[in-house]
PDB file of C-alpha atoms in Angstrom:
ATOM      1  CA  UNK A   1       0.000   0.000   0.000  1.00 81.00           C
ATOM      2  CA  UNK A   2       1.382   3.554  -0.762  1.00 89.00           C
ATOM      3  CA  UNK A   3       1.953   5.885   1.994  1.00 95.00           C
ATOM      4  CA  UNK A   4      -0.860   8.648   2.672  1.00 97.00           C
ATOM      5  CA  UNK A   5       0.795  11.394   2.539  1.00 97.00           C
ATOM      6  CA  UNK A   6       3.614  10.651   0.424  1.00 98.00           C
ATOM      7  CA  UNK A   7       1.436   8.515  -2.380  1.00 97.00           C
ATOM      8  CA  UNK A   8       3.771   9.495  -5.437  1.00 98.00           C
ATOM      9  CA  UNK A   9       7.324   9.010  -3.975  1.00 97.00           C
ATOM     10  CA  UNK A  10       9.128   9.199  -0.562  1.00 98.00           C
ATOM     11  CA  UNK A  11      12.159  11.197  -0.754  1.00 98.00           C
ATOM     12  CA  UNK A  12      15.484  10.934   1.610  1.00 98.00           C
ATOM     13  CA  UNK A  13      17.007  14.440   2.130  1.00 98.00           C
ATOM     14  CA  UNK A  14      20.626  14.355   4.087  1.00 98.00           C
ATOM     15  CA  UNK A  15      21.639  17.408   5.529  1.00 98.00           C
ATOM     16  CA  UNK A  16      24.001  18.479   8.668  1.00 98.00           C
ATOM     17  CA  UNK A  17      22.469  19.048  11.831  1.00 98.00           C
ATOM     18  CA  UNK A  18      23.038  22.884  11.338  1.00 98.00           C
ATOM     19  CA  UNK A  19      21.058  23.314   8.256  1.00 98.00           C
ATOM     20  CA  UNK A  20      17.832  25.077   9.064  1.00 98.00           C
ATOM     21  CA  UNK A  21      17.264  26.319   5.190  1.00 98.00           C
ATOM     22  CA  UNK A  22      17.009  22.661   3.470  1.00 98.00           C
ATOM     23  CA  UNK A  23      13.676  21.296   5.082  1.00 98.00           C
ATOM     24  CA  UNK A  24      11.864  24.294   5.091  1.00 98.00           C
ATOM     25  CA  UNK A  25      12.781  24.926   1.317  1.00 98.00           C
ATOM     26  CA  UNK A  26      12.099  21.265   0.116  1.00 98.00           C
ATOM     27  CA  UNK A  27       8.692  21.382   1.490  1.00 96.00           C
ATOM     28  CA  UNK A  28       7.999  24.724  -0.235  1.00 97.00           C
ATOM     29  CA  UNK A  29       8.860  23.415  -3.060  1.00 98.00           C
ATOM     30  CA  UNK A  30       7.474  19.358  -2.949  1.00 98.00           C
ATOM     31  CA  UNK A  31       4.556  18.235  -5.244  1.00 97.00           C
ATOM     32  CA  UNK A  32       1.176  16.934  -3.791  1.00 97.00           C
ATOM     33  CA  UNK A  33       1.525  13.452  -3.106  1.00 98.00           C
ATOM     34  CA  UNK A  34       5.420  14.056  -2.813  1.00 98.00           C
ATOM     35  CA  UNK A  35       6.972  14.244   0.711  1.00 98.00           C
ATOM     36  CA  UNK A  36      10.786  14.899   1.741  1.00 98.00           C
ATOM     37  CA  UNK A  37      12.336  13.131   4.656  1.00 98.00           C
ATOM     38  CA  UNK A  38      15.730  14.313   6.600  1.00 98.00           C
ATOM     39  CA  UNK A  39      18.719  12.349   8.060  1.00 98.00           C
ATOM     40  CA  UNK A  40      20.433  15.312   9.782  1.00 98.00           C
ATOM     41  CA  UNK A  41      24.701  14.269   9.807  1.00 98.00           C
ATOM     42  CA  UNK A  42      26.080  15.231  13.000  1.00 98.00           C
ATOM     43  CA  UNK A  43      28.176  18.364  13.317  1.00 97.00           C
ATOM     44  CA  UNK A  44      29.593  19.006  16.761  1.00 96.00           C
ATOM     45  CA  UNK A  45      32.224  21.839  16.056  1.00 96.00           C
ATOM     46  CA  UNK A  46      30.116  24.302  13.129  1.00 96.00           C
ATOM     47  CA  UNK A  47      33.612  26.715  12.497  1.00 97.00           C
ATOM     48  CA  UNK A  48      34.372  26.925   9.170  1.00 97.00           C
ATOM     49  CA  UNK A  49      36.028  30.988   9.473  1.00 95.00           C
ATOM     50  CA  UNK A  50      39.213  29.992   7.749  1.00 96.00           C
ATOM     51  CA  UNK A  51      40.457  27.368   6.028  1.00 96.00           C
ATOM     52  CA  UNK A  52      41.650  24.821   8.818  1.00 97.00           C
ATOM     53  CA  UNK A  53      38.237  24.773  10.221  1.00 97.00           C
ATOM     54  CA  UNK A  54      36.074  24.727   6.945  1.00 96.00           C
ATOM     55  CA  UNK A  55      37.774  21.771   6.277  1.00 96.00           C
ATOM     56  CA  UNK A  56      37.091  20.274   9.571  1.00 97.00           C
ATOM     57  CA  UNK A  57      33.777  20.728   8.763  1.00 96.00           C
ATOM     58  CA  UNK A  58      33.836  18.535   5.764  1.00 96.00           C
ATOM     59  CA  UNK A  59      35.469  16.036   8.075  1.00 96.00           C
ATOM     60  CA  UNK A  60      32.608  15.848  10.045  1.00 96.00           C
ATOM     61  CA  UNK A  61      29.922  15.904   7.444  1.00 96.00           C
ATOM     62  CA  UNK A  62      31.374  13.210   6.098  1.00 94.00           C
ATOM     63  CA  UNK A  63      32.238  10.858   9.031  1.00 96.00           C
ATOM     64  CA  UNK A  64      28.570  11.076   9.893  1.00 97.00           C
ATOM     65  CA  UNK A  65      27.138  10.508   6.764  1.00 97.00           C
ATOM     66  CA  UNK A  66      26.648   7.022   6.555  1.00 97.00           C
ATOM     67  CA  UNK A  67      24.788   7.082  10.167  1.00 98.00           C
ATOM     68  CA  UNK A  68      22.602   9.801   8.401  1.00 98.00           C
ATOM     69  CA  UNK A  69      21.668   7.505   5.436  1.00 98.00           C
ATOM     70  CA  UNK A  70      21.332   4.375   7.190  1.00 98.00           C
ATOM     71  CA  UNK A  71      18.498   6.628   9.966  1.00 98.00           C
ATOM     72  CA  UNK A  72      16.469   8.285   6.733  1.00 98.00           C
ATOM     73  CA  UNK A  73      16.704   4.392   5.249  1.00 98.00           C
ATOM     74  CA  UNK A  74      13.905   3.597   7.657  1.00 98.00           C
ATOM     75  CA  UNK A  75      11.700   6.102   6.036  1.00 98.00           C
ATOM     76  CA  UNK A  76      11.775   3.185   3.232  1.00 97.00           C
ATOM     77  CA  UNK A  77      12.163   6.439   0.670  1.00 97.00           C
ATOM     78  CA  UNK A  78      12.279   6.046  -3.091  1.00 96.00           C
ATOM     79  CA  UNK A  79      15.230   8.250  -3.997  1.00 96.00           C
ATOM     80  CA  UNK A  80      17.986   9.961  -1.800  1.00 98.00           C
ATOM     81  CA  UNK A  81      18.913  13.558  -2.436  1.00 98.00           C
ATOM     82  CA  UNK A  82      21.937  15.389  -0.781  1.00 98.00           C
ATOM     83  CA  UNK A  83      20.841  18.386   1.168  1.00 98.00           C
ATOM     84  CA  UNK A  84      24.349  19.868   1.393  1.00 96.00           C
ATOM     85  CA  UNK A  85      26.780  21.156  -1.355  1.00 95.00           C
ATOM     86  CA  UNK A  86      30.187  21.823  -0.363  1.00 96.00           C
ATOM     87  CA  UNK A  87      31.360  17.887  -0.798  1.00 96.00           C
ATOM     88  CA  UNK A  88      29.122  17.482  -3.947  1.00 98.00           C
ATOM     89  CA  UNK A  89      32.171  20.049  -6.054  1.00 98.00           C
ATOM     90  CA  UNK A  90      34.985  18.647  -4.356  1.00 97.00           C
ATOM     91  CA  UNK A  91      37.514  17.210  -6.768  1.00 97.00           C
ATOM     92  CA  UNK A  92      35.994  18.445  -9.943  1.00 98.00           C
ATOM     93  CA  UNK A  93      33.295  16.033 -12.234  1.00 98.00           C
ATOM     94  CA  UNK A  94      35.060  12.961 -11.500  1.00 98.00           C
ATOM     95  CA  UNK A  95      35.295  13.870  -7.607  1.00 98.00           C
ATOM     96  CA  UNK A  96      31.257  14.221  -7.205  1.00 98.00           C
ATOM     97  CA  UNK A  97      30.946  11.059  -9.564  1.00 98.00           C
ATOM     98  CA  UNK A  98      32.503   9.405  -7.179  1.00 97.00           C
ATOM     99  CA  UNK A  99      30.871  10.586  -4.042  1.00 97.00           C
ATOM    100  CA  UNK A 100      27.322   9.698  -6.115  1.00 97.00           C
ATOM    101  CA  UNK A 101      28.760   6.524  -6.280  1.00 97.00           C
ATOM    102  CA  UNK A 102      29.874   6.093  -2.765  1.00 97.00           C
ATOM    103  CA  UNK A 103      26.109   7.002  -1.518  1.00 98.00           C
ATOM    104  CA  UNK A 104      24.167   5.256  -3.636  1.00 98.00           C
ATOM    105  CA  UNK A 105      26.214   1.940  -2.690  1.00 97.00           C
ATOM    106  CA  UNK A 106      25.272   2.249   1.034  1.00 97.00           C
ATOM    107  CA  UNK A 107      21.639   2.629   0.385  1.00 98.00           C
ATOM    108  CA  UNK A 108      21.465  -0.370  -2.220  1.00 97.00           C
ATOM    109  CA  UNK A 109      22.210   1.282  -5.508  1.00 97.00           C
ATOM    110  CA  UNK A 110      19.079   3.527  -4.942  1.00 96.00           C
ATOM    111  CA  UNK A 111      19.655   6.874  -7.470  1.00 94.00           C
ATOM    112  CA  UNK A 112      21.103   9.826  -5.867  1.00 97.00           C
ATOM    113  CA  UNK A 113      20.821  13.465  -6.799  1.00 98.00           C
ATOM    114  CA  UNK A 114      23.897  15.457  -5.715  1.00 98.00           C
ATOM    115  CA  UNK A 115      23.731  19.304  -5.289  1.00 98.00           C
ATOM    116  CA  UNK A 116      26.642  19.712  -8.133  1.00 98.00           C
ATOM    117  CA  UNK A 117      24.893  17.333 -10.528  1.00 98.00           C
ATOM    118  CA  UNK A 118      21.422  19.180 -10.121  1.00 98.00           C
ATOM    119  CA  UNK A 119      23.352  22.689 -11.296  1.00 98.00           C
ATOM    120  CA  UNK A 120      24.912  21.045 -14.103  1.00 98.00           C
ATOM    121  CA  UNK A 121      21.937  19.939 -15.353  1.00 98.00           C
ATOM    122  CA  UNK A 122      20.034  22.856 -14.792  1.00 98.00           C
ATOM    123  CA  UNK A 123      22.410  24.939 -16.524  1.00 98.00           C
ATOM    124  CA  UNK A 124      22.382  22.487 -19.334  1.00 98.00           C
ATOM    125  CA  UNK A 125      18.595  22.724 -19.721  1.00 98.00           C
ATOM    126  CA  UNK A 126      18.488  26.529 -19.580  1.00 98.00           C
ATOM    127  CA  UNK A 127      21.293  26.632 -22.382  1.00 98.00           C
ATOM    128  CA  UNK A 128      23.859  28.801 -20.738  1.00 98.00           C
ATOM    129  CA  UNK A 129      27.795  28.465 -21.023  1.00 98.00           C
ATOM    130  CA  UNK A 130      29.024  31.679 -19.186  1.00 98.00           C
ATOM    131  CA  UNK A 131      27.509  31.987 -15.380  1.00 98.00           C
ATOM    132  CA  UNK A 132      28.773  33.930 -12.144  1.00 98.00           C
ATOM    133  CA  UNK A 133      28.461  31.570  -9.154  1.00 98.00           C
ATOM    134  CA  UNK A 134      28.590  32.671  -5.624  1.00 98.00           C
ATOM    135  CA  UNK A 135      28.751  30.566  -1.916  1.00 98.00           C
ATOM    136  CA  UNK A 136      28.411  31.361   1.684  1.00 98.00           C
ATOM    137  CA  UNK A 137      32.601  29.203   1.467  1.00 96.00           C
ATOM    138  CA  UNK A 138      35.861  29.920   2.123  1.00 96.00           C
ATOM    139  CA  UNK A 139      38.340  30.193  -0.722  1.00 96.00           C
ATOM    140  CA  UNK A 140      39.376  26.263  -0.859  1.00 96.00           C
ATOM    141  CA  UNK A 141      35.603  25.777  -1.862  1.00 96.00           C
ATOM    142  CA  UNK A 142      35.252  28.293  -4.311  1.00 97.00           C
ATOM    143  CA  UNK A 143      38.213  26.586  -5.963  1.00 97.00           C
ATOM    144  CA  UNK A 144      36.141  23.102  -5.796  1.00 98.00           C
ATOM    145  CA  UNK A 145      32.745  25.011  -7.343  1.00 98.00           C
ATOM    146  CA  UNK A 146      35.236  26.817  -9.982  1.00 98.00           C
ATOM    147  CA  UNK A 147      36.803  23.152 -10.941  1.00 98.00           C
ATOM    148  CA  UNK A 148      33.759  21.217 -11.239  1.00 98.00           C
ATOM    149  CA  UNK A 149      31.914  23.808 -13.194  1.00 98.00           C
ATOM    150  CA  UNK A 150      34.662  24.352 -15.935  1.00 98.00           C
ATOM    151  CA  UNK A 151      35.011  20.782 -16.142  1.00 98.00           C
ATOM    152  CA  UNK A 152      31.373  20.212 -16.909  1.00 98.00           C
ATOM    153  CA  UNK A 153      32.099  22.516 -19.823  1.00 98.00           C
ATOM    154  CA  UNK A 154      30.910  26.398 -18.497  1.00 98.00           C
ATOM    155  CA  UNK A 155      32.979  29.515 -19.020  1.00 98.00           C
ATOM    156  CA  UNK A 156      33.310  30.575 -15.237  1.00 98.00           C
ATOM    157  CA  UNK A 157      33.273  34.013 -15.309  1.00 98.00           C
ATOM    158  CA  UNK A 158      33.735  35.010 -11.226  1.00 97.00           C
ATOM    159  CA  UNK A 159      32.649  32.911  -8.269  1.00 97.00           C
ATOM    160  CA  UNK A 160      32.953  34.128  -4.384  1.00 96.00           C
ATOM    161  CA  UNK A 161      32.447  33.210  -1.405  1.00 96.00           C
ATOM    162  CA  UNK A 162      30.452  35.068   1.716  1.00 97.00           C
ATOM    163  CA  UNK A 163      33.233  34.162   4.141  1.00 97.00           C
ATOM    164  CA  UNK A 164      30.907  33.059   6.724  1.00 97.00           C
ATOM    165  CA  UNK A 165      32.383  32.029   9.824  1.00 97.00           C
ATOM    166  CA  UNK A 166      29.754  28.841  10.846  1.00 98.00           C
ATOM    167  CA  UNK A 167      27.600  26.473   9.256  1.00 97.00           C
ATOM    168  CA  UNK A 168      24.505  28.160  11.023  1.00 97.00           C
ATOM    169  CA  UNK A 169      25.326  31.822  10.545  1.00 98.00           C
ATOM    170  CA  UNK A 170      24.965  30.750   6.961  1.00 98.00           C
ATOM    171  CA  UNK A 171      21.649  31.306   7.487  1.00 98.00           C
ATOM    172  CA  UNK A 172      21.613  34.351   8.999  1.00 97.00           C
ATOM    173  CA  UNK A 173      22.704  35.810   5.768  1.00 98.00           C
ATOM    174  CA  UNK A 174      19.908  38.474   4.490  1.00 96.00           C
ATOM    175  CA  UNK A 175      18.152  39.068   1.021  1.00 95.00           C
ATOM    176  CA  UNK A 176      20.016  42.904   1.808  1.00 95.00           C
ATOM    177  CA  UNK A 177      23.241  41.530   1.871  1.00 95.00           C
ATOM    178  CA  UNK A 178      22.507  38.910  -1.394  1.00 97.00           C
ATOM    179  CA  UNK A 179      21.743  42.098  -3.664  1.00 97.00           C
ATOM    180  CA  UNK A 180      25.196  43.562  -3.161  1.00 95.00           C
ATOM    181  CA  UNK A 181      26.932  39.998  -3.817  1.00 97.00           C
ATOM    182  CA  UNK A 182      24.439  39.927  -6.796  1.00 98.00           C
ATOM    183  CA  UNK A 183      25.422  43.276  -8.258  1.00 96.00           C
ATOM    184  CA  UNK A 184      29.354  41.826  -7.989  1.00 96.00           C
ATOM    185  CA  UNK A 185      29.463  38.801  -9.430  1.00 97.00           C
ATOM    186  CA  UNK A 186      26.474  39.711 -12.614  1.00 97.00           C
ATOM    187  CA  UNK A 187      28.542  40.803 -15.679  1.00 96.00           C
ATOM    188  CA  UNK A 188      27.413  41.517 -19.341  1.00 97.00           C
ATOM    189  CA  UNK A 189      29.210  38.336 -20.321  1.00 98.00           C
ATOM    190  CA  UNK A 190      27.756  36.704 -17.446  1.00 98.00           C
ATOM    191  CA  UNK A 191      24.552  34.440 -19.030  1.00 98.00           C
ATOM    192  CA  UNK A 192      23.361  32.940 -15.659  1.00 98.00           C
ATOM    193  CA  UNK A 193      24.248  33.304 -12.225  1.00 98.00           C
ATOM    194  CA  UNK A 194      24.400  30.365  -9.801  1.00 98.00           C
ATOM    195  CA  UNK A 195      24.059  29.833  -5.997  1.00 98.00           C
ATOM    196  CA  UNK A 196      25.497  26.990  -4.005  1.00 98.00           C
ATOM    197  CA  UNK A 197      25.497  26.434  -0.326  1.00 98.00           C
ATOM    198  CA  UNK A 198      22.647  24.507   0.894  1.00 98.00           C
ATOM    199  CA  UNK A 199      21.869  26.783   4.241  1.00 98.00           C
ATOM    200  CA  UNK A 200      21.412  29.751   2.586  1.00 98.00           C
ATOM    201  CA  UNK A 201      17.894  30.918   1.833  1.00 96.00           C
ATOM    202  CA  UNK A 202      17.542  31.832  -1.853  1.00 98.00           C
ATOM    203  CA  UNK A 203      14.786  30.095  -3.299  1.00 98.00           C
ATOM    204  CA  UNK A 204      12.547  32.901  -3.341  1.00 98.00           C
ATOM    205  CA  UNK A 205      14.830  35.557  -4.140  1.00 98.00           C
ATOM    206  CA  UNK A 206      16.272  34.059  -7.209  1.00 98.00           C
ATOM    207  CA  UNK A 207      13.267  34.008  -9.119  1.00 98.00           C
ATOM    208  CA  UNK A 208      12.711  37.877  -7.499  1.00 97.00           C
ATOM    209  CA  UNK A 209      16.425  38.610  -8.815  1.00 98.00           C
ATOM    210  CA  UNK A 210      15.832  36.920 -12.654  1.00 98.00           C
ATOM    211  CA  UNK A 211      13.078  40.205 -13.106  1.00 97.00           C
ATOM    212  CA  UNK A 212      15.684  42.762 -12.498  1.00 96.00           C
ATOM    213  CA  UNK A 213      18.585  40.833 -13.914  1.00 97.00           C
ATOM    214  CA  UNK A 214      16.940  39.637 -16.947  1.00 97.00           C
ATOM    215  CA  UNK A 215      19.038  35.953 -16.884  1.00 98.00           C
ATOM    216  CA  UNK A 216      18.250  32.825 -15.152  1.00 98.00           C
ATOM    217  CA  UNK A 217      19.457  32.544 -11.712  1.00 98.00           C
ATOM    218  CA  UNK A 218      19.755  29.029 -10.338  1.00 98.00           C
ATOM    219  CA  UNK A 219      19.596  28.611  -6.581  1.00 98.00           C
ATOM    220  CA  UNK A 220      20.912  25.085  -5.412  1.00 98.00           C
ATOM    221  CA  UNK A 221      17.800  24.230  -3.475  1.00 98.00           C
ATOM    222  CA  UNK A 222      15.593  24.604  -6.533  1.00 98.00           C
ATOM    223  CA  UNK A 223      17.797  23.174  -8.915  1.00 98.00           C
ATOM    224  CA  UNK A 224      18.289  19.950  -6.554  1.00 98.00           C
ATOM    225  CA  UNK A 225      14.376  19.716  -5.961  1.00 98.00           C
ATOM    226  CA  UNK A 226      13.806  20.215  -9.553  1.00 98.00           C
ATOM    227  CA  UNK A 227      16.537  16.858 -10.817  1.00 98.00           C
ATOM    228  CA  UNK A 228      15.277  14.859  -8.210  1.00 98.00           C
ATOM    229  CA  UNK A 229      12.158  15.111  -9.425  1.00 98.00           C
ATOM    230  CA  UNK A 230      12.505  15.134 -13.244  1.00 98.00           C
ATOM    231  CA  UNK A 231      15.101  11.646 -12.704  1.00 96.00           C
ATOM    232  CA  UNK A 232      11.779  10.409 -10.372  1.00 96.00           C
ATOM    233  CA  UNK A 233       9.852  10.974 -14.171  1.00 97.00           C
ATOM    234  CA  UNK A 234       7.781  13.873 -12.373  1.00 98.00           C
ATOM    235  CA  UNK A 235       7.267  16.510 -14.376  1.00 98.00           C
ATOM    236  CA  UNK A 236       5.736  19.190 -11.832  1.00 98.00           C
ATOM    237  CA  UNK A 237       6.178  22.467 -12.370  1.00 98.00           C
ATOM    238  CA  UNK A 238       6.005  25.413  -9.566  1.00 97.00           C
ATOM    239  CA  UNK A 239       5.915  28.836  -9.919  1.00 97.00           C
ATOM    240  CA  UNK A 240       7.576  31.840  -7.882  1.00 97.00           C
ATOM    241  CA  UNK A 241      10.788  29.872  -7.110  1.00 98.00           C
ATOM    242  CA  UNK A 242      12.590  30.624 -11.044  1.00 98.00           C
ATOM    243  CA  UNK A 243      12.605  29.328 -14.395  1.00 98.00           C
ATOM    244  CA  UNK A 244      14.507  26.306 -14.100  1.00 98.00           C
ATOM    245  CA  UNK A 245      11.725  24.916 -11.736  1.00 98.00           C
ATOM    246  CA  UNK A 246       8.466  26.750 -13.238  1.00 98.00           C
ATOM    247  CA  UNK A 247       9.348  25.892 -16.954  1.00 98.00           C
ATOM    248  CA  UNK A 248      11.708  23.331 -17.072  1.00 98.00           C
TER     249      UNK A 248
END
């Protein structure tokens, strides 16, 4: 028998235990009949202010990981996304291949959407080459997010991070603050701008920011919601949260 509430597909969401943005965007965004279900990974120490601590962080995410998958496995879900970003980039195409790879073999082969795979192919559908990326990171991930995306064939044309100095206060970052970042990074060359980092809230604001900018801007969130879905064979559309999402 199919669950009530989630009739059309059960999906696993993993996020750290900081992330307040993921669940509440995810459900925003979910389909009747489609429901999203979180295994939080255990951060104790949420530094990441410079680059010895930010990559403490990623030590963390990942040591918990598997205890996160194997708790959201109980949900009995039909398809695991990754509600964080930062490991998704790491060591370019082949690097988030692999960590695809590595999460989908502890959960039985079941498909998994990575944050860095759901930009690509947004990106891909919207027909862009030449974007502007920004991230709440440090410089080390910025690199990562710079690598993967010229790899995957786009013309990077800035990317920058926020700085911020934990994994919560990522979410303390305001739509005030996102305008001047936006102003940076857009250039006349630019075709598309892209946000990454899972805890910051952008959703809305990206499909406020494609009126005034006149380009596509892809917030992570979205774009993650959105390939889930369309590699479920759901073809949903919803409206207010950008193009990729309401036309795509």
């Amino acid at each position: 028998m199919p669950d009530v509430t989630g009739y059309r597909a059960k999906i696993g969401v993993i996020v750290p235990s900081t992330n307040t943005v993921v669940e509440h965007d995810v459900n925003k965004l979910a389909p009747h009949g489609i429901t999203f279900h979180c295994g939080r990974m255990y951060v104790e120490q949420q530094a990441m202010g410079d680059h010895a601590t930010f990559m403490g962080l990623q030590t963390q995410i990942r040591g918990s990981m598997s205890v996160a998958l194997r708790d959201v496995m109980t949900a009995q879900p039909d398809l695991m996304m990754m509600g964080m970003s930062a490991p998704t980039f790491s060591g370019g195409v082949a690097g988030n291949e692999a960590f695809q790879k590595e999460v989908s073999d502890q959960i039985g082969g079941m498909p998994v959407t990575t944050g860095a795979s759901a930009c690509r192919a947004a990106l891909e559908a919207l027909d862009v080459k030449k974007i502007s990326v920004f991230s709440p990171y440090q410089p080390v991930a910025d690199e990562w997010v710079d690598q993967y995306f010229t790899e995957a064939g786009f013309d990077v044309v800035k990317v920058t991070g926020l700085r911020c100095p934990t994994a919560t206060s990522i979410a303390s970052v305001t739509p005030r603050d996102l305008v001047k970042v936006l102003e940076e990074i857009d250039t006349p060359e630019t075709e598309a701008i892209v946000q990454v980092g899972t805890n910051l809230s952008f959703i809305r604001m990206a499909d406020e920011a494609e009126t005034w900018l006149g380009k596509p801007v892809v917030a992570i969130n979205t774009a993650t919601v959105w390939h889930t879905l369309r590699q479920a064979g759901f073809t949903d559309t919803v409206g207010g949260y950008g193009t990729i999402i309401r036309e795509f």
